GROMACS .gro file of C-alpha atoms in nm:
model
  285
    1MET     CA    1  -1.680   0.139   2.952
    2ARG     CA    2  -1.537   0.003   3.273
    3TYR     CA    3  -1.221   0.180   3.303
    4PRO     CA    4  -0.958   0.402   3.112
    5LEU     CA    5  -0.734   0.224   2.907
    6LEU     CA    6  -0.362   0.316   2.899
    7SER     CA    7  -0.232   0.201   2.592
    8ARG     CA    8  -0.352   0.005   2.257
    9ARG     CA    9  -0.221  -0.322   2.141
   10LEU     CA   10   0.143  -0.346   2.002
   11PRO     CA   11   0.235  -0.438   1.665
   12ARG     CA   12   0.354  -0.787   1.642
   13LEU     CA   13   0.606  -0.971   1.482
   14LEU     CA   14   0.480  -1.308   1.375
   15VAL     CA   15   0.684  -1.630   1.370
   16THR     CA   16   0.499  -1.904   1.217
   17ILE     CA   17   0.597  -2.271   1.273
   18ALA     CA   18   0.468  -2.506   1.004
   19LEU     CA   19   0.127  -2.716   1.136
   20ALA     CA   20   0.100  -3.076   1.061
   21GLY     CA   21  -0.192  -3.125   0.853
   22ALA     CA   22  -0.367  -3.288   1.109
   23THR     CA   23  -0.326  -3.076   1.433
   24VAL     CA   24  -0.646  -2.877   1.386
   25VAL     CA   25  -0.961  -3.031   1.286
   26ALA     CA   26  -1.322  -2.970   1.289
   27ALA     CA   27  -1.559  -3.219   1.444
   28THR     CA   28  -1.761  -3.348   1.108
   29GLY     CA   29  -1.902  -3.694   1.073
   30GLY     CA   30  -1.654  -3.941   1.020
   31ALA     CA   31  -1.330  -3.753   1.051
   32PRO     CA   32  -1.074  -3.918   1.243
   33ALA     CA   33  -0.921  -3.769   1.535
   34PRO     CA   34  -0.610  -3.567   1.512
   35ALA     CA   35  -0.298  -3.774   1.532
   36HIS     CA   36  -0.166  -3.615   1.851
   37ASP     CA   37  -0.497  -3.695   2.011
   38ARG     CA   38  -0.531  -4.032   1.936
   39HIS     CA   39  -0.212  -4.183   2.127
   40GLY     CA   40  -0.297  -4.532   2.020
   41GLY     CA   41  -0.634  -4.509   2.157
   42ARG     CA   42  -0.520  -4.455   2.523
   43PRO     CA   43  -0.594  -4.172   2.727
   44VAL     CA   44  -0.293  -3.964   2.784
   45ASP     CA   45  -0.342  -3.684   3.052
   46GLY     CA   46  -0.483  -3.407   2.891
   47CYS     CA   47  -0.530  -3.509   2.585
   48ALA     CA   48  -0.775  -3.826   2.548
   49PRO     CA   49  -0.920  -3.912   2.236
   50ASP     CA   50  -1.206  -3.725   2.199
   51PRO     CA   51  -1.385  -3.680   1.815
   52ALA     CA   52  -1.530  -3.316   1.965
   53LEU     CA   53  -1.161  -3.191   1.999
   54LEU     CA   54  -1.008  -2.904   1.745
   55PHE     CA   55  -0.687  -2.912   1.901
   56CYS     CA   56  -0.526  -3.053   2.219
   57GLU     CA   57  -0.174  -2.987   2.375
   58ASP     CA   58  -0.022  -3.126   2.690
   59PHE     CA   59   0.335  -3.087   2.593
   60ASP     CA   60   0.433  -3.400   2.744
   61GLU     CA   61   0.553  -3.560   2.406
   62LEU     CA   62   0.789  -3.221   2.332
   63PRO     CA   63   1.149  -3.210   2.401
   64ARG     CA   64   1.221  -2.979   2.676
   65GLY     CA   65   1.368  -2.618   2.576
   66ALA     CA   66   1.264  -2.379   2.315
   67GLY     CA   67   0.876  -2.422   2.283
   68THR     CA   68   0.799  -2.468   1.943
   69SER     CA   69   0.589  -2.728   1.754
   70MET     CA   70   0.519  -2.850   1.434
   71ARG     CA   71   0.141  -2.866   1.568
   72TRP     CA   72   0.122  -2.489   1.641
   73GLY     CA   73   0.283  -2.137   1.586
   74VAL     CA   74   0.491  -1.889   1.802
   75ASP     CA   75   0.421  -1.511   1.838
   76THR     CA   76   0.630  -1.283   2.093
   77HIS     CA   77   0.768  -0.951   2.143
   78ASN     CA   78   1.008  -0.936   2.439
   79GLY     CA   79   0.879  -1.267   2.583
   80THR     CA   80   0.953  -1.635   2.548
   81LEU     CA   81   0.813  -1.980   2.518
   82ALA     CA   82   0.976  -2.305   2.696
   83VAL     CA   83   0.876  -2.650   2.716
   84GLU     CA   84   1.001  -2.725   3.108
   85ARG     CA   85   0.955  -3.028   3.376
   86GLU     CA   86   0.700  -2.914   3.643
   87ARG     CA   87   0.716  -3.166   3.969
   88GLY     CA   88   0.380  -3.233   4.185
   89ARG     CA   89   0.132  -2.978   4.006
   90GLY     CA   90  -0.174  -3.145   4.197
   91HIS     CA   91  -0.415  -3.074   3.934
   92GLY     CA   92  -0.623  -3.299   3.687
   93GLY     CA   93  -0.545  -3.620   3.878
   94LYS     CA   94  -0.156  -3.599   3.781
   95ARG     CA   95   0.110  -3.667   3.999
   96GLY     CA   96   0.482  -3.627   4.001
   97ALA     CA   97   0.638  -3.482   3.718
   98ASP     CA   98   0.541  -3.391   3.385
   99GLN     CA   99   0.602  -3.101   3.127
  100VAL     CA  100   0.432  -2.756   3.116
  101LEU     CA  101   0.503  -2.450   2.871
  102ARG     CA  102   0.663  -2.183   3.061
  103VAL     CA  103   0.584  -1.832   2.923
  104ARG     CA  104   0.786  -1.532   3.044
  105THR     CA  105   0.761  -1.165   2.943
  106GLU     CA  106   0.959  -0.848   3.018
  107GLY     CA  107   0.748  -0.530   3.065
  108ASN     CA  108   0.458  -0.515   2.851
  109GLY     CA  109   0.587  -0.770   2.607
  110TYR     CA  110   0.384  -1.052   2.505
  111ALA     CA  111   0.413  -1.448   2.447
  112PHE     CA  112   0.197  -1.687   2.283
  113LEU     CA  113   0.141  -2.028   2.159
  114GLU     CA  114  -0.108  -1.967   1.821
  115VAL     CA  115  -0.332  -2.206   1.686
  116ASP     CA  116  -0.416  -2.149   1.309
  117GLU     CA  117  -0.695  -2.242   1.108
  118VAL     CA  118  -0.952  -2.317   1.371
  119SER     CA  119  -1.269  -2.415   1.197
  120ALA     CA  120  -1.529  -2.446   1.436
  121PRO     CA  121  -1.884  -2.576   1.338
  122ASP     CA  122  -2.132  -2.254   1.352
  123ASN     CA  123  -1.837  -2.046   1.455
  124SER     CA  124  -1.898  -2.178   1.861
  125PHE     CA  125  -1.631  -2.360   2.053
  126PHE     CA  126  -1.532  -2.454   2.387
  127GLY     CA  127  -1.167  -2.392   2.541
  128ARG     CA  128  -0.976  -2.518   2.851
  129MET     CA  129  -0.624  -2.440   3.012
  130ARG     CA  130  -0.457  -2.486   3.316
  131VAL     CA  131  -0.264  -2.201   3.420
  132LYS     CA  132  -0.028  -2.097   3.745
  133VAL     CA  133   0.085  -1.735   3.699
  134ASP     CA  134   0.359  -1.637   3.946
  135ALA     CA  135   0.242  -1.269   4.001
  136PHE     CA  136  -0.031  -1.028   3.843
  137PRO     CA  137   0.062  -0.690   3.764
  138THR     CA  138  -0.002  -0.410   4.085
  139ALA     CA  139   0.103  -0.124   3.895
  140PRO     CA  140   0.013   0.084   3.699
  141ASP     CA  141  -0.345   0.117   3.798
  142TRP     CA  142  -0.565  -0.048   3.551
  143ALA     CA  143  -0.323  -0.265   3.420
  144HIS     CA  144  -0.450  -0.518   3.180
  145PHE     CA  145  -0.381  -0.842   3.043
  146THR     CA  146  -0.451  -1.125   2.833
  147LEU     CA  147  -0.431  -1.527   2.842
  148VAL     CA  148  -0.651  -1.605   2.569
  149GLU     CA  149  -0.751  -1.441   2.274
  150ALA     CA  150  -0.963  -1.507   1.918
  151THR     CA  151  -0.944  -1.348   1.594
  152GLY     CA  152  -1.068  -1.399   1.229
  153GLN     CA  153  -1.293  -1.241   0.962
  154GLY     CA  154  -1.537  -0.956   1.054
  155ASP     CA  155  -1.543  -0.630   1.167
  156GLY     CA  156  -1.203  -0.661   1.326
  157SER     CA  157  -1.282  -0.747   1.702
  158VAL     CA  158  -1.022  -0.926   1.853
  159VAL     CA  159  -1.197  -1.123   2.154
  160ARG     CA  160  -1.052  -1.206   2.465
  161PRO     CA  161  -1.235  -1.478   2.668
  162ILE     CA  162  -0.956  -1.507   2.953
  163GLY     CA  163  -0.806  -1.194   3.052
  164GLY     CA  164  -0.804  -0.952   3.340
  165GLN     CA  165  -0.713  -0.635   3.499
  166TYR     CA  166  -0.548  -0.453   3.802
  167VAL     CA  167  -0.877  -0.263   3.955
  168PRO     CA  168  -0.756  -0.009   4.216
  169THR     CA  169  -1.118   0.106   4.327
  170VAL     CA  170  -1.201  -0.251   4.443
  171GLY     CA  171  -1.045  -0.310   4.817
  172ASN     CA  172  -0.719  -0.185   4.825
  173GLY     CA  173  -0.654  -0.287   4.467
  174VAL     CA  174  -0.706  -0.653   4.306
  175GLN     CA  175  -0.650  -0.826   4.000
  176LEU     CA  176  -0.967  -0.976   3.878
  177TRP     CA  177  -1.046  -1.208   3.588
  178GLY     CA  178  -1.257  -1.040   3.288
  179ILE     CA  179  -1.403  -1.125   2.955
  180GLY     CA  180  -1.307  -0.811   2.693
  181SER     CA  181  -1.249  -0.716   2.313
  182ASP     CA  182  -1.054  -0.468   2.096
  183GLY     CA  183  -1.058  -0.361   1.766
  184GLY     CA  184  -1.427  -0.376   1.672
  185PRO     CA  185  -1.715  -0.108   1.706
  186THR     CA  186  -1.761  -0.219   2.071
  187GLY     CA  187  -1.426  -0.057   2.137
  188ASP     CA  188  -1.116  -0.162   2.395
  189TRP     CA  189  -1.295  -0.297   2.718
  190THR     CA  190  -1.277  -0.559   2.989
  191ASP     CA  191  -1.565  -0.656   3.143
  192TRP     CA  192  -1.404  -0.743   3.486
  193ARG     CA  193  -1.607  -0.868   3.783
  194ASP     CA  194  -1.506  -0.849   4.188
  195SER     CA  195  -1.654  -1.180   4.207
  196ALA     CA  196  -1.356  -1.332   4.031
  197PRO     CA  197  -1.015  -1.273   4.172
  198ALA     CA  198  -0.713  -1.372   4.001
  199GLU     CA  199  -0.531  -1.570   4.222
  200PRO     CA  200  -0.121  -1.563   4.168
  201GLY     CA  201   0.087  -1.877   4.269
  202LYS     CA  202  -0.167  -2.146   4.206
  203TRP     CA  203  -0.294  -2.374   3.949
  204THR     CA  204  -0.625  -2.254   3.801
  205CYS     CA  205  -0.842  -2.459   3.562
  206LEU     CA  206  -0.992  -2.176   3.311
  207GLU     CA  207  -1.281  -2.259   3.082
  208TRP     CA  208  -1.447  -2.043   2.825
  209GLU     CA  209  -1.717  -2.073   2.553
  210VAL     CA  210  -1.768  -1.860   2.250
  211ASP     CA  211  -2.134  -1.892   2.085
  212ALA     CA  212  -2.209  -1.711   1.779
  213SER     CA  213  -2.576  -1.771   1.813
  214ASP     CA  214  -2.586  -1.481   2.054
  215ASN     CA  215  -2.244  -1.363   2.042
  216ARG     CA  216  -2.197  -1.502   2.371
  217VAL     CA  217  -1.861  -1.539   2.591
  218ALA     CA  218  -1.875  -1.734   2.904
  219VAL     CA  219  -1.644  -1.881   3.162
  220TRP     CA  220  -1.568  -2.141   3.404
  221ILE     CA  221  -1.336  -2.134   3.692
  222ASP     CA  222  -1.220  -2.437   3.853
  223GLY     CA  223  -1.518  -2.608   3.705
  224GLU     CA  224  -1.767  -2.327   3.878
  225PRO     CA  225  -1.958  -2.141   3.616
  226GLN     CA  226  -1.961  -1.735   3.647
  227PRO     CA  227  -2.254  -1.638   3.506
  228ASP     CA  228  -2.226  -1.247   3.581
  229MET     CA  229  -1.879  -1.255   3.386
  230THR     CA  230  -2.076  -1.396   3.047
  231VAL     CA  231  -2.109  -1.123   2.775
  232THR     CA  232  -2.372  -1.116   2.480
  233THR     CA  233  -2.472  -0.926   2.205
  234THR     CA  234  -2.595  -0.636   2.409
  235ARG     CA  235  -2.452  -0.710   2.737
  236HIS     CA  236  -2.117  -0.631   2.748
  237GLY     CA  237  -1.832  -0.367   2.890
  238GLY     CA  238  -1.797  -0.157   2.557
  239ASN     CA  239  -1.959   0.120   2.365
  240PRO     CA  240  -2.332   0.079   2.336
  241VAL     CA  241  -2.357  -0.122   1.996
  242ASP     CA  242  -2.396  -0.464   1.946
  243PHE     CA  243  -2.083  -0.698   2.023
  244VAL     CA  244  -2.046  -0.952   1.714
  245LEU     CA  245  -1.794  -1.228   1.723
  246PRO     CA  246  -1.546  -1.246   1.391
  247ALA     CA  247  -1.566  -1.552   1.194
  248PHE     CA  248  -1.286  -1.731   1.401
  249ASP     CA  249  -0.981  -1.906   1.221
  250THR     CA  250  -0.675  -1.809   1.505
  251VAL     CA  251  -0.684  -1.875   1.908
  252ARG     CA  252  -0.378  -1.734   2.099
  253ILE     CA  253  -0.301  -1.892   2.439
  254GLY     CA  254  -0.033  -1.703   2.661
  255TRP     CA  255   0.034  -1.386   2.831
  256GLN     CA  256   0.027  -1.000   2.718
  257LEU     CA  257   0.053  -0.703   2.924
  258TYR     CA  258  -0.024  -0.368   2.755
  259GLN     CA  259   0.120  -0.093   2.984
  260GLY     CA  260   0.463  -0.002   2.997
  261ASN     CA  261   0.666  -0.002   3.310
  262PRO     CA  262   0.457  -0.218   3.529
  263THR     CA  263   0.509  -0.385   3.864
  264PRO     CA  264   0.657  -0.635   3.865
  265ASP     CA  265   0.855  -0.573   3.552
  266SER     CA  266   0.841  -0.946   3.431
  267TYR     CA  267   0.595  -1.228   3.416
  268ASP     CA  268   0.623  -1.580   3.437
  269LEU     CA  269   0.313  -1.825   3.405
  270ARG     CA  270   0.305  -2.223   3.332
  271LEU     CA  271   0.028  -2.357   3.084
  272ASP     CA  272  -0.099  -2.696   3.055
  273ASP     CA  273  -0.357  -2.924   2.931
  274LEU     CA  274  -0.467  -2.678   2.637
  275ALA     CA  275  -0.775  -2.789   2.460
  276LEU     CA  276  -1.024  -2.623   2.221
  277SER     CA  277  -1.351  -2.852   2.144
  278THR     CA  278  -1.695  -2.871   2.021
  279GLU     CA  279  -1.804  -2.969   2.334
  280ARG     CA  280  -1.724  -2.856   2.685
  281VAL     CA  281  -1.406  -3.028   2.837
  282GLY     CA  282  -1.409  -2.988   3.183
  283CYS     CA  283  -1.140  -3.001   3.420
  284GLY     CA  284  -1.165  -3.341   3.556
  285ARG     CA  285  -0.939  -3.499   3.273
   0.00000   0.00000   0.00000
C-alpha cells in the first residue's frame, strides 16, 4: 500500500434521474447508435456518431442550470452539478462559447454524473473526458480525490481509473494522478506516479481503459500513454492478492474528496466531452 488513507468512503444519498432507453447501449452488430449520438448523422463536437459508443455527453443540448438529464443520473452529497456556458476553452478543436458541466463540492463532499446500465462487451471499455480543476487539495497530507469510478457485480471492488492524491513526500508536496480501488480484497489504495502531476487551472484530456482479460486499467493524459501508471491482476497498489475487476454496470464521473477539513475547503471543476466506448476515443474529437 502506497499511503495511509485517512478516511473511508461516505455513505451515498442516490438521486436517480430516469434514463431514456437508448442512452447506454452495447456495441453489438446492427444496433443503431443512441439517439443522442446520432445528431442526424453529423458530427457535433465531442459526440460524433460512432457505433462503438456506449455513452456520450457534451452538454451542448441541455438547458443551462441544474445539471440533470434523462440520459444520466445524479449522485451528490454536499455538492452540486450545473450546466454552464464556458467561453474559449481551446481544446478539442472547439472555439467560442459552448456548454460544460460545472461540479462544485464543499469539504469532503461529492458530486457525480452517473451512467447506469452500462453493458460493455467482454466487460472491457474505454473512457474519455476533458476536465479543468480550479484547485487540487494541499492539505491534509495524503488527501485523496476521485474523478471517475466504476462499479458492478463481483467482490465489491470500486475501481477508480481517474483519481489522485496530494503526496507530501514528493518535492515540497504535489498532487499526482493515480489509478485506485476500494472495497475488494486488495483494499483501499491509489497507485500514484510522480511522472503524472495533476495540474490545476487548465483543460486536460484524460482517457482510460479497463480490460477484463488481465484486470488491467491504463491511462492516457492529453493523448500520451502513461504506461508506468498501468495496474493489472498482480501489479497494483493494494494488498498482495489478485486485483479482479467487477462485472461493470455503473460509471460515475465527477469529484469526491475523502478527507475532512481539506485545503481549499471547496472544489470547482468543469467537465466536457464525456464518452464511454468499445474503442479508444482519443482527444482529437
